[in-house]
mmCIF file of C-alpha atoms in Angstrom:
data_model
loop_
_atom_site.group_PDB
_atom_site.id
_atom_site.type_symbol
_atom_site.label_atom_id
_atom_site.label_comp_id
_atom_site.label_asym_id
_atom_site.label_seq_id
_atom_site.Cartn_x
_atom_site.Cartn_y
_atom_site.Cartn_z
ATOM 1 C CA UNK A 1 23.059 -10.511 -2.112
ATOM 2 C CA UNK A 2 21.263 -7.229 -1.417
ATOM 3 C CA UNK A 3 18.647 -6.508 1.207
ATOM 4 C CA UNK A 4 15.824 -6.434 -1.380
ATOM 5 C CA UNK A 5 16.438 -10.115 -2.165
ATOM 6 C CA UNK A 6 16.422 -10.970 1.522
ATOM 7 C CA UNK A 7 13.180 -9.055 2.026
ATOM 8 C CA UNK A 8 11.546 -10.887 -0.894
ATOM 9 C CA UNK A 9 12.371 -14.257 0.713
ATOM 10 C CA UNK A 10 11.061 -13.305 4.158
ATOM 11 C CA UNK A 11 7.289 -13.952 3.655
ATOM 12 C CA UNK A 12 7.848 -17.443 2.277
ATOM 13 C CA UNK A 13 10.168 -18.448 5.119
ATOM 14 C CA UNK A 14 7.788 -17.108 7.785
ATOM 15 C CA UNK A 15 4.925 -19.036 6.187
ATOM 16 C CA UNK A 16 6.917 -22.285 6.136
ATOM 17 C CA UNK A 17 7.873 -21.880 9.781
ATOM 18 C CA UNK A 18 4.216 -21.302 10.587
ATOM 19 C CA UNK A 19 3.195 -24.519 8.860
ATOM 20 C CA UNK A 20 5.796 -26.348 10.921
ATOM 21 C CA UNK A 21 4.247 -25.195 14.183
ATOM 22 C CA UNK A 22 5.886 -21.855 14.994
ATOM 23 C CA UNK A 23 3.534 -19.172 16.240
ATOM 24 C CA UNK A 24 3.629 -15.821 14.445
ATOM 25 C CA UNK A 25 5.842 -13.913 16.904
ATOM 26 C CA UNK A 26 8.378 -16.733 17.178
ATOM 27 C CA UNK A 27 8.507 -17.219 13.406
ATOM 28 C CA UNK A 28 9.008 -13.515 12.791
ATOM 29 C CA UNK A 29 11.768 -13.274 15.435
ATOM 30 C CA UNK A 30 13.559 -16.319 14.054
ATOM 31 C CA UNK A 31 13.526 -14.968 10.507
ATOM 32 C CA UNK A 32 14.761 -11.563 11.659
ATOM 33 C CA UNK A 33 17.689 -13.274 13.416
ATOM 34 C CA UNK A 34 18.404 -15.266 10.265
ATOM 35 C CA UNK A 35 18.387 -12.082 8.169
ATOM 36 C CA UNK A 36 20.979 -10.525 10.462
ATOM 37 C CA UNK A 37 23.128 -13.649 10.115
ATOM 38 C CA UNK A 38 22.734 -13.539 6.318
ATOM 39 C CA UNK A 39 23.886 -9.921 6.131
ATOM 40 C CA UNK A 40 26.978 -10.931 8.128
ATOM 41 C CA UNK A 41 27.861 -14.143 6.267
ATOM 42 C CA UNK A 42 26.673 -13.808 2.668
ATOM 43 C CA UNK A 43 29.036 -11.048 1.443
ATOM 44 C CA UNK A 44 32.018 -13.388 1.962
ATOM 45 C CA UNK A 45 30.294 -16.759 1.488
ATOM 46 C CA UNK A 46 27.096 -16.447 -0.606
ATOM 47 C CA UNK A 47 24.952 -19.619 -0.561
ATOM 48 C CA UNK A 48 24.003 -21.511 -3.710
ATOM 49 C CA UNK A 49 20.399 -21.710 -2.478
ATOM 50 C CA UNK A 50 19.562 -18.487 -0.569
ATOM 51 C CA UNK A 51 16.036 -19.570 0.301
ATOM 52 C CA UNK A 52 17.129 -22.978 1.604
ATOM 53 C CA UNK A 53 19.913 -21.361 3.614
ATOM 54 C CA UNK A 54 17.585 -18.776 5.120
ATOM 55 C CA UNK A 55 14.956 -21.409 5.967
ATOM 56 C CA UNK A 56 17.540 -23.650 7.619
ATOM 57 C CA UNK A 57 19.054 -20.868 9.713
ATOM 58 C CA UNK A 58 15.649 -19.433 10.663
ATOM 59 C CA UNK A 59 14.435 -22.836 11.764
ATOM 60 C CA UNK A 60 17.564 -23.272 13.870
ATOM 61 C CA UNK A 61 16.995 -19.864 15.456
ATOM 62 C CA UNK A 62 13.432 -20.882 16.291
ATOM 63 C CA UNK A 63 14.628 -24.125 17.839
ATOM 64 C CA UNK A 64 17.253 -22.321 19.915
ATOM 65 C CA UNK A 65 14.584 -20.063 21.371
ATOM 66 C CA UNK A 66 12.270 -23.008 22.037
ATOM 67 C CA UNK A 67 15.008 -24.939 23.819
ATOM 68 C CA UNK A 68 15.340 -22.203 26.423
ATOM 69 C CA UNK A 69 11.762 -22.846 27.618
ATOM 70 C CA UNK A 70 11.363 -26.601 27.212
ATOM 71 C CA UNK A 71 12.805 -29.758 28.692
ATOM 72 C CA UNK A 72 15.729 -31.731 27.284
ATOM 73 C CA UNK A 73 13.353 -34.321 25.819
ATOM 74 C CA UNK A 74 11.379 -31.687 23.894
ATOM 75 C CA UNK A 75 14.611 -30.107 22.691
ATOM 76 C CA UNK A 76 15.808 -33.425 21.278
ATOM 77 C CA UNK A 77 12.471 -34.033 19.543
ATOM 78 C CA UNK A 78 12.575 -30.617 17.901
ATOM 79 C CA UNK A 79 16.168 -31.102 16.729
ATOM 80 C CA UNK A 80 15.029 -34.205 14.789
ATOM 81 C CA UNK A 81 12.586 -32.069 12.786
ATOM 82 C CA UNK A 82 15.286 -29.638 11.691
ATOM 83 C CA UNK A 83 15.202 -29.245 7.884
ATOM 84 C CA UNK A 84 18.061 -30.698 5.852
ATOM 85 C CA UNK A 85 20.143 -27.972 4.156
ATOM 86 C CA UNK A 86 19.715 -27.815 0.437
ATOM 87 C CA UNK A 87 17.317 -26.604 -2.253
ATOM 88 C CA UNK A 88 13.778 -25.974 -1.040
ATOM 89 C CA UNK A 89 10.497 -26.197 -2.881
ATOM 90 C CA UNK A 90 9.965 -23.186 -5.143
ATOM 91 C CA UNK A 91 6.663 -21.652 -4.104
ATOM 92 C CA UNK A 92 5.183 -18.213 -3.571
ATOM 93 C CA UNK A 93 3.490 -18.131 -0.176
ATOM 94 C CA UNK A 94 3.153 -14.348 0.019
ATOM 95 C CA UNK A 95 -0.577 -14.151 -0.670
ATOM 96 C CA UNK A 96 -1.235 -16.994 1.759
ATOM 97 C CA UNK A 97 0.733 -15.130 4.408
ATOM 98 C CA UNK A 98 -1.416 -12.031 3.837
ATOM 99 C CA UNK A 99 -4.467 -14.110 4.712
ATOM 100 C CA UNK A 100 -2.808 -15.732 7.696
ATOM 101 C CA UNK A 101 -1.735 -12.400 9.171
ATOM 102 C CA UNK A 102 -5.319 -11.121 8.847
ATOM 103 C CA UNK A 103 -6.233 -13.353 11.795
ATOM 104 C CA UNK A 104 -9.853 -13.350 13.066
ATOM 105 C CA UNK A 105 -8.635 -12.549 16.600
ATOM 106 C CA UNK A 106 -7.480 -9.126 15.379
ATOM 107 C CA UNK A 107 -9.588 -6.143 14.465
ATOM 108 C CA UNK A 108 -9.419 -5.316 10.726
ATOM 109 C CA UNK A 109 -7.378 -2.167 11.421
ATOM 110 C CA UNK A 110 -4.851 -4.069 13.551
ATOM 111 C CA UNK A 111 -4.618 -6.919 11.041
ATOM 112 C CA UNK A 112 -3.928 -4.479 8.218
ATOM 113 C CA UNK A 113 -1.262 -2.631 10.198
ATOM 114 C CA UNK A 114 0.466 -5.840 11.279
ATOM 115 C CA UNK A 115 0.469 -7.303 7.769
ATOM 116 C CA UNK A 116 1.807 -4.103 6.238
ATOM 117 C CA UNK A 117 4.669 -4.181 8.727
ATOM 118 C CA UNK A 118 5.442 -7.910 8.778
ATOM 119 C CA UNK A 119 4.772 -8.853 5.156
ATOM 120 C CA UNK A 120 4.284 -5.715 3.092
ATOM 121 C CA UNK A 121 7.712 -4.319 3.878
ATOM 122 C CA UNK A 122 6.445 -0.898 5.020
ATOM 123 C CA UNK A 123 7.956 0.977 7.946
ATOM 124 C CA UNK A 124 5.888 2.015 10.945
ATOM 125 C CA UNK A 125 6.176 5.618 9.775
ATOM 126 C CA UNK A 126 4.808 4.774 6.327
ATOM 127 C CA UNK A 127 1.884 2.866 7.834
ATOM 128 C CA UNK A 128 1.125 5.710 10.242
ATOM 129 C CA UNK A 129 1.071 8.156 7.338
ATOM 130 C CA UNK A 130 -1.352 5.942 5.417
ATOM 131 C CA UNK A 131 -3.670 5.839 8.456
ATOM 132 C CA UNK A 132 -3.238 9.552 9.248
ATOM 133 C CA UNK A 133 -2.139 8.829 12.837
ATOM 134 C CA UNK A 134 1.084 9.597 14.794
ATOM 135 C CA UNK A 135 3.911 7.105 14.378
ATOM 136 C CA UNK A 136 3.902 6.308 18.113
ATOM 137 C CA UNK A 137 0.207 5.421 17.960
ATOM 138 C CA UNK A 138 0.796 3.046 15.066
ATOM 139 C CA UNK A 139 3.782 1.446 16.814
ATOM 140 C CA UNK A 140 1.579 0.690 19.822
ATOM 141 C CA UNK A 141 -1.148 -0.748 17.575
ATOM 142 C CA UNK A 142 1.301 -3.090 15.869
ATOM 143 C CA UNK A 143 2.783 -4.184 19.211
ATOM 144 C CA UNK A 144 -0.688 -4.964 20.584
ATOM 145 C CA UNK A 145 -1.504 -6.972 17.468
ATOM 146 C CA UNK A 146 1.667 -9.037 17.906
ATOM 147 C CA UNK A 147 0.816 -9.731 21.536
ATOM 148 C CA UNK A 148 -2.751 -10.683 20.615
ATOM 149 C CA UNK A 149 -1.696 -13.436 18.237
ATOM 150 C CA UNK A 150 1.375 -14.550 20.175
ATOM 151 C CA UNK A 151 1.046 -18.309 20.582
ATOM 152 C CA UNK A 152 -1.741 -18.562 17.970
ATOM 153 C CA UNK A 153 -1.295 -21.174 15.235
ATOM 154 C CA UNK A 154 -1.589 -20.197 11.573
ATOM 155 C CA UNK A 155 -4.755 -22.201 10.967
ATOM 156 C CA UNK A 156 -7.526 -19.564 10.895
ATOM 157 C CA UNK A 157 -6.964 -17.192 7.990
ATOM 158 C CA UNK A 158 -8.636 -13.798 7.845
ATOM 159 C CA UNK A 159 -11.238 -12.524 5.432
ATOM 160 C CA UNK A 160 -10.950 -11.144 1.921
ATOM 161 C CA UNK A 161 -11.924 -7.595 2.898
ATOM 162 C CA UNK A 162 -8.955 -7.241 5.238
ATOM 163 C CA UNK A 163 -6.524 -8.635 2.672
ATOM 164 C CA UNK A 164 -7.898 -6.249 0.040
ATOM 165 C CA UNK A 165 -7.336 -3.318 2.382
ATOM 166 C CA UNK A 166 -3.722 -4.397 2.907
ATOM 167 C CA UNK A 167 -3.071 -4.780 -0.814
ATOM 168 C CA UNK A 168 -4.662 -1.392 -1.486
ATOM 169 C CA UNK A 169 -2.437 0.363 1.055
ATOM 170 C CA UNK A 170 0.685 -1.460 -0.136
ATOM 171 C CA UNK A 171 -0.063 -0.316 -3.687
ATOM 172 C CA UNK A 172 -0.659 3.266 -2.586
ATOM 173 C CA UNK A 173 2.636 3.371 -0.714
ATOM 174 C CA UNK A 174 4.454 1.820 -3.654
ATOM 175 C CA UNK A 175 2.793 4.246 -6.071
ATOM 176 C CA UNK A 176 3.561 7.447 -4.207
ATOM 177 C CA UNK A 177 6.050 6.620 -1.443
ATOM 178 C CA UNK A 178 9.704 5.811 -0.971
ATOM 179 C CA UNK A 179 9.465 2.042 -1.541
ATOM 180 C CA UNK A 180 8.397 0.670 -4.925
ATOM 181 C CA UNK A 181 5.778 -1.899 -4.016
ATOM 182 C CA UNK A 182 3.157 -1.157 -6.675
ATOM 183 C CA UNK A 183 4.114 -3.954 -9.068
ATOM 184 C CA UNK A 184 4.178 -6.484 -6.219
ATOM 185 C CA UNK A 185 0.709 -5.389 -5.055
ATOM 186 C CA UNK A 186 -0.623 -5.811 -8.603
ATOM 187 C CA UNK A 187 0.969 -9.269 -8.884
ATOM 188 C CA UNK A 188 -0.643 -10.453 -5.653
ATOM 189 C CA UNK A 189 -4.025 -8.952 -6.558
ATOM 190 C CA UNK A 190 -3.895 -10.785 -9.895
ATOM 191 C CA UNK A 191 -3.273 -14.012 -7.966
ATOM 192 C CA UNK A 192 -6.209 -13.267 -5.695
ATOM 193 C CA UNK A 193 -8.495 -12.505 -8.650
ATOM 194 C CA UNK A 194 -7.537 -15.833 -10.216
ATOM 195 C CA UNK A 195 -8.465 -17.675 -7.021
ATOM 196 C CA UNK A 196 -11.600 -15.787 -5.924
ATOM 197 C CA UNK A 197 -14.595 -14.709 -8.009
ATOM 198 C CA UNK A 198 -15.295 -11.494 -6.120
ATOM 199 C CA UNK A 199 -16.394 -8.175 -7.635
ATOM 200 C CA UNK A 200 -14.379 -6.072 -5.183
ATOM 201 C CA UNK A 201 -11.223 -8.075 -5.905
ATOM 202 C CA UNK A 202 -11.815 -7.261 -9.570
ATOM 203 C CA UNK A 203 -12.500 -3.639 -8.665
ATOM 204 C CA UNK A 204 -9.216 -3.334 -6.787
ATOM 205 C CA UNK A 205 -7.261 -4.947 -9.626
ATOM 206 C CA UNK A 206 -8.887 -2.562 -12.128
ATOM 207 C CA UNK A 207 -8.079 0.408 -9.889
ATOM 208 C CA UNK A 208 -4.422 -0.610 -9.607
ATOM 209 C CA UNK A 209 -4.043 -1.150 -13.358
ATOM 210 C CA UNK A 210 -5.645 2.184 -14.234
ATOM 211 C CA UNK A 211 -3.438 4.108 -11.813
ATOM 212 C CA UNK A 212 -0.308 2.177 -12.763
ATOM 213 C CA UNK A 213 -0.965 2.948 -16.438
ATOM 214 C CA UNK A 214 -0.371 6.644 -15.734
ATOM 215 C CA UNK A 215 2.840 6.109 -13.822
ATOM 216 C CA UNK A 216 5.309 6.828 -16.693
ATOM 217 C CA UNK A 217 3.861 10.337 -17.003
ATOM 218 C CA UNK A 218 3.752 11.218 -13.303
ATOM 219 C CA UNK A 219 7.348 12.401 -13.015
ATOM 220 C CA UNK A 220 9.727 14.356 -15.197
ATOM 221 C CA UNK A 221 13.522 14.744 -15.233
ATOM 222 C CA UNK A 222 15.065 14.490 -11.786
ATOM 223 C CA UNK A 223 11.882 13.030 -10.305
ATOM 224 C CA UNK A 224 9.935 16.252 -10.804
ATOM 225 C CA UNK A 225 6.243 15.732 -9.998
ATOM 226 C CA UNK A 226 3.833 16.304 -12.894
ATOM 227 C CA UNK A 227 0.146 16.873 -11.935
ATOM 228 C CA UNK A 228 -2.512 14.854 -13.733
ATOM 229 C CA UNK A 229 -3.715 17.849 -15.783
ATOM 230 C CA UNK A 230 -0.198 18.459 -17.150
ATOM 231 C CA UNK A 231 0.788 14.873 -17.904
ATOM 232 C CA UNK A 232 1.662 13.711 -21.413
ATOM 233 C CA UNK A 233 -1.184 11.286 -21.994
ATOM 234 C CA UNK A 234 0.724 9.732 -24.847
ATOM 235 C CA UNK A 235 2.948 8.150 -22.184
ATOM 236 C CA UNK A 236 0.038 6.369 -20.521
ATOM 237 C CA UNK A 237 0.006 2.594 -20.973
ATOM 238 C CA UNK A 238 -3.075 2.008 -23.126
ATOM 239 C CA UNK A 239 -2.796 -1.763 -22.723
ATOM 240 C CA UNK A 240 -3.144 -1.518 -18.960
ATOM 241 C CA UNK A 241 -5.970 0.994 -19.327
ATOM 242 C CA UNK A 242 -7.887 -1.308 -21.667
ATOM 243 C CA UNK A 243 -7.390 -4.256 -19.322
ATOM 244 C CA UNK A 244 -8.461 -2.230 -16.285
ATOM 245 C CA UNK A 245 -11.599 -0.926 -17.994
ATOM 246 C CA UNK A 246 -12.558 -4.414 -19.179
ATOM 247 C CA UNK A 247 -12.155 -5.862 -15.676
ATOM 248 C CA UNK A 248 -14.116 -2.971 -14.160
ATOM 249 C CA UNK A 249 -16.995 -3.262 -16.632
ATOM 250 C CA UNK A 250 -17.352 -6.969 -15.878
ATOM 251 C CA UNK A 251 -17.424 -6.241 -12.140
ATOM 252 C CA UNK A 252 -19.945 -3.405 -12.437
ATOM 253 C CA UNK A 253 -22.218 -5.611 -14.549
ATOM 254 C CA UNK A 254 -22.783 -7.787 -11.480
ATOM 255 C CA UNK A 255 -24.568 -4.825 -9.841
ATOM 256 C CA UNK A 256 -22.876 -5.265 -6.457
ATOM 257 C CA UNK A 257 -21.022 -1.998 -6.181
ATOM 258 C CA UNK A 258 -18.289 -1.539 -3.598
ATOM 259 C CA UNK A 259 -15.611 0.924 -2.586
ATOM 260 C CA UNK A 260 -12.887 -0.282 -4.938
ATOM 261 C CA UNK A 261 -15.195 -0.463 -7.940
ATOM 262 C CA UNK A 262 -16.252 3.149 -7.316
ATOM 263 C CA UNK A 263 -12.635 4.280 -7.110
ATOM 264 C CA UNK A 264 -11.811 2.376 -10.284
ATOM 265 C CA UNK A 265 -14.725 4.067 -12.077
ATOM 266 C CA UNK A 266 -13.252 7.467 -11.172
ATOM 267 C CA UNK A 267 -9.837 6.389 -12.446
ATOM 268 C CA UNK A 268 -11.440 5.088 -15.661
ATOM 269 C CA UNK A 269 -13.087 8.453 -16.321
ATOM 270 C CA UNK A 270 -9.718 10.179 -15.998
ATOM 271 C CA UNK A 271 -8.140 7.599 -18.315
ATOM 272 C CA UNK A 272 -10.951 8.014 -20.850
ATOM 273 C CA UNK A 273 -10.420 11.771 -21.300
ATOM 274 C CA UNK A 274 -8.225 12.555 -24.360
ATOM 275 C CA UNK A 275 -7.211 15.826 -22.673
ATOM 276 C CA UNK A 276 -7.560 17.230 -19.167
ATOM 277 C CA UNK A 277 -10.160 19.788 -20.251
ATOM 278 C CA UNK A 278 -12.343 17.005 -21.647
ATOM 279 C CA UNK A 279 -12.609 15.189 -18.309
ATOM 280 C CA UNK A 280 -16.200 14.393 -17.310
ATOM 281 C CA UNK A 281 -16.038 16.044 -13.885
ATOM 282 C CA UNK A 282 -19.797 15.924 -13.340
ATOM 283 C CA UNK A 283 -19.778 12.144 -13.561
ATOM 284 C CA UNK A 284 -16.651 11.981 -11.400
ATOM 285 C CA UNK A 285 -18.464 13.903 -8.649
ATOM 286 C CA UNK A 286 -21.339 11.438 -8.915
ATOM 287 C CA UNK A 287 -18.923 8.537 -8.473
ATOM 288 C CA UNK A 288 -17.371 10.236 -5.445
ATOM 289 C CA UNK A 289 -20.867 10.433 -3.969
ATOM 290 C CA UNK A 290 -21.214 6.690 -4.554
ATOM 291 C CA UNK A 291 -17.797 6.091 -2.982
ATOM 292 C CA UNK A 292 -18.752 8.035 0.142
ATOM 293 C CA UNK A 293 -21.727 5.719 0.632
ATOM 294 C CA UNK A 294 -19.215 2.968 1.389
ATOM 295 C CA UNK A 295 -16.537 4.899 3.242
ATOM 296 C CA UNK A 296 -16.376 8.188 5.094
ATOM 297 C CA UNK A 297 -12.706 8.456 4.211
ATOM 298 C CA UNK A 298 -11.576 12.089 4.607
ATOM 299 C CA UNK A 299 -9.225 11.792 1.618
ATOM 300 C CA UNK A 300 -12.203 10.837 -0.565
ATOM 301 C CA UNK A 301 -14.057 13.907 0.722
ATOM 302 C CA UNK A 302 -11.100 16.129 -0.097
ATOM 303 C CA UNK A 303 -10.804 14.701 -3.611
ATOM 304 C CA UNK A 304 -14.532 15.157 -4.080
ATOM 305 C CA UNK A 305 -14.208 18.844 -3.150
ATOM 306 C CA UNK A 306 -11.579 19.326 -5.855
ATOM 307 C CA UNK A 307 -13.818 17.519 -8.356
ATOM 308 C CA UNK A 308 -16.746 19.763 -7.366
ATOM 309 C CA UNK A 309 -14.474 22.746 -8.027
ATOM 310 C CA UNK A 310 -13.881 21.454 -11.548
ATOM 311 C CA UNK A 311 -17.511 20.572 -12.218
ATOM 312 C CA UNK A 312 -19.337 23.495 -10.585
ATOM 313 C CA UNK A 313 -16.679 26.159 -10.215
ATOM 314 C CA UNK A 314 -13.939 26.921 -7.677
ATOM 315 C CA UNK A 315 -16.233 28.591 -5.140
ATOM 316 C CA UNK A 316 -18.411 25.496 -4.991
ATOM 317 C CA UNK A 317 -15.229 23.491 -4.517
ATOM 318 C CA UNK A 318 -14.070 25.749 -1.665
ATOM 319 C CA UNK A 319 -17.479 25.384 -0.013
ATOM 320 C CA UNK A 320 -17.161 21.593 -0.201
ATOM 321 C CA UNK A 321 -13.574 21.778 1.063
ATOM 322 C CA UNK A 322 -14.749 23.758 4.096
ATOM 323 C CA UNK A 323 -16.514 20.594 5.286
ATOM 324 C CA UNK A 324 -13.230 18.635 5.297
ATOM 325 C CA UNK A 325 -10.873 18.583 8.291
ATOM 326 C CA UNK A 326 -8.234 21.289 7.578
ATOM 327 C CA UNK A 327 -5.585 19.188 9.354
ATOM 328 C CA UNK A 328 -5.815 16.574 6.598
ATOM 329 C CA UNK A 329 -2.653 16.245 4.484
ATOM 330 C CA UNK A 330 -2.989 18.058 1.126
ATOM 331 C CA UNK A 331 -5.976 20.092 2.388
ATOM 332 C CA UNK A 332 -3.927 23.291 2.142
ATOM 333 C CA UNK A 333 -2.660 22.376 -1.340
ATOM 334 C CA UNK A 334 -6.223 21.751 -2.525
ATOM 335 C CA UNK A 335 -7.314 25.112 -1.082
ATOM 336 C CA UNK A 336 -4.416 26.819 -2.868
ATOM 337 C CA UNK A 337 -5.431 25.281 -6.199
ATOM 338 C CA UNK A 338 -9.069 26.285 -5.817
ATOM 339 C CA UNK A 339 -8.179 29.856 -4.767
ATOM 340 C CA UNK A 340 -5.939 30.179 -7.810
ATOM 341 C CA UNK A 341 -8.774 29.047 -10.063
ATOM 342 C CA UNK A 342 -11.040 31.551 -8.312
ATOM 343 C CA UNK A 343 -8.750 34.413 -9.310
ATOM 344 C CA UNK A 344 -7.021 34.970 -5.960
ATOM 345 C CA UNK A 345 -3.300 34.412 -6.704
ATOM 346 C CA UNK A 346 -2.076 36.109 -3.503
ATOM 347 C CA UNK A 347 -3.981 33.713 -1.240
ATOM 348 C CA UNK A 348 -3.080 30.792 -3.489
ATOM 349 C CA UNK A 349 0.652 31.613 -3.341
ATOM 350 C CA UNK A 350 0.566 31.843 0.447
ATOM 351 C CA UNK A 351 -1.264 28.529 0.733
ATOM 352 C CA UNK A 352 1.059 26.773 -1.742
ATOM 353 C CA UNK A 353 4.054 27.868 0.348
ATOM 354 C CA UNK A 354 2.330 26.695 3.543
ATOM 355 C CA UNK A 355 1.492 23.341 1.953
ATOM 356 C CA UNK A 356 5.108 22.916 0.800
ATOM 357 C CA UNK A 357 6.379 23.250 4.347
ATOM 358 C CA UNK A 358 4.241 20.311 5.490
ATOM 359 C CA UNK A 359 4.626 18.097 2.383
ATOM 360 C CA UNK A 360 5.430 14.463 3.173
ATOM 361 C CA UNK A 361 7.985 13.907 0.397
ATOM 362 C CA UNK A 362 10.549 15.897 -1.554
ATOM 363 C CA UNK A 363 8.925 15.788 -5.045
ATOM 364 C CA UNK A 364 5.646 17.083 -3.632
ATOM 365 C CA UNK A 365 7.437 19.779 -1.637
ATOM 366 C CA UNK A 366 9.359 20.915 -4.718
ATOM 367 C CA UNK A 367 6.189 21.022 -6.828
ATOM 368 C CA UNK A 368 4.296 23.136 -4.293
ATOM 369 C CA UNK A 369 7.268 25.455 -3.855
ATOM 370 C CA UNK A 370 7.406 26.016 -7.626
ATOM 371 C CA UNK A 371 3.676 26.757 -7.679
ATOM 372 C CA UNK A 372 4.113 29.402 -4.969
ATOM 373 C CA UNK A 373 7.123 30.907 -6.768
ATOM 374 C CA UNK A 374 5.236 31.049 -10.067
ATOM 375 C CA UNK A 375 2.333 32.969 -8.555
ATOM 376 C CA UNK A 376 4.597 35.300 -6.587
ATOM 377 C CA UNK A 377 6.458 36.106 -9.795
ATOM 378 C CA UNK A 378 3.140 36.926 -11.491
ATOM 379 C CA UNK A 379 2.185 39.206 -8.606
ATOM 380 C CA UNK A 380 5.487 41.114 -8.883
ATOM 381 C CA UNK A 381 5.074 41.672 -12.655
#
């Protein structure tokens, strides 16, 4: 039994322990102890019912911890509630656990960070990168969130907006990071859309489908990164594109625009272009302006600057980029691209090389290094 299977069972087991009275911190600790036991025992003696085994062991771990702080009478009462080993009810509690972790006692930012760590399967480093903060800062934020809800029962779920933010970040990490979580984020967002008639839920689902449709064309042999303009659009999944556009149009028709609908509209315009040179950049800039009415996200501002460079020329794009924090990841790469389009290959090559040195993953670093090498070769000729 590999670790991916264990990780997939974790949310359900935590949720069941919560329903049985365990507070969040105790449930999480008990399941972690059970996972360690599983990694030790299962290779030689795999269970017939992994979920039932994990639930039974986790519950026992929780009881052991409780016994240390309670009287003999309470210990005996808790032992009687111990689950009987054997097959457990097949159910997917993951989405419910997302809501439960987004507890009202936490700030939205803390709830998102905690859920990404406890349920989403992301590391502290990955979460810190998504939030553009140091890893140590994010570790402290997650620890504070755990302390805040320590001893709190799972009976006051959080709001939809916080859960949407978690799903969005899980998808982004799965789409571009080291852990493939994109399909899981789409699955959970589909579940949410089936349960809740909410235009931003629809907007997020449309956004995920439209981005996921392009995934087969994003990388070449050996994981080589292929920019959007160079992708083989024949590899895009037209079924997912059609579904995403249909969902988006229905959401936009309700005339209650939100952040995820605006992002989906941008993705739809890219998907609608038969070729890169036929992209409606003017309309994309307009949608970025709409997006920035809902969020002052620096990444959105950077992407808008690149879109302005396509719509109004590279110098207009560089002027817009000058208003974005230069410390932002990919700022240097965007500047390199715009300088190249402005006819300044020497500056572009230098900036591509600088961006490669600070790239967050190997495919991106390799792509930027190749861009710098290409321009340097042109300058030598």
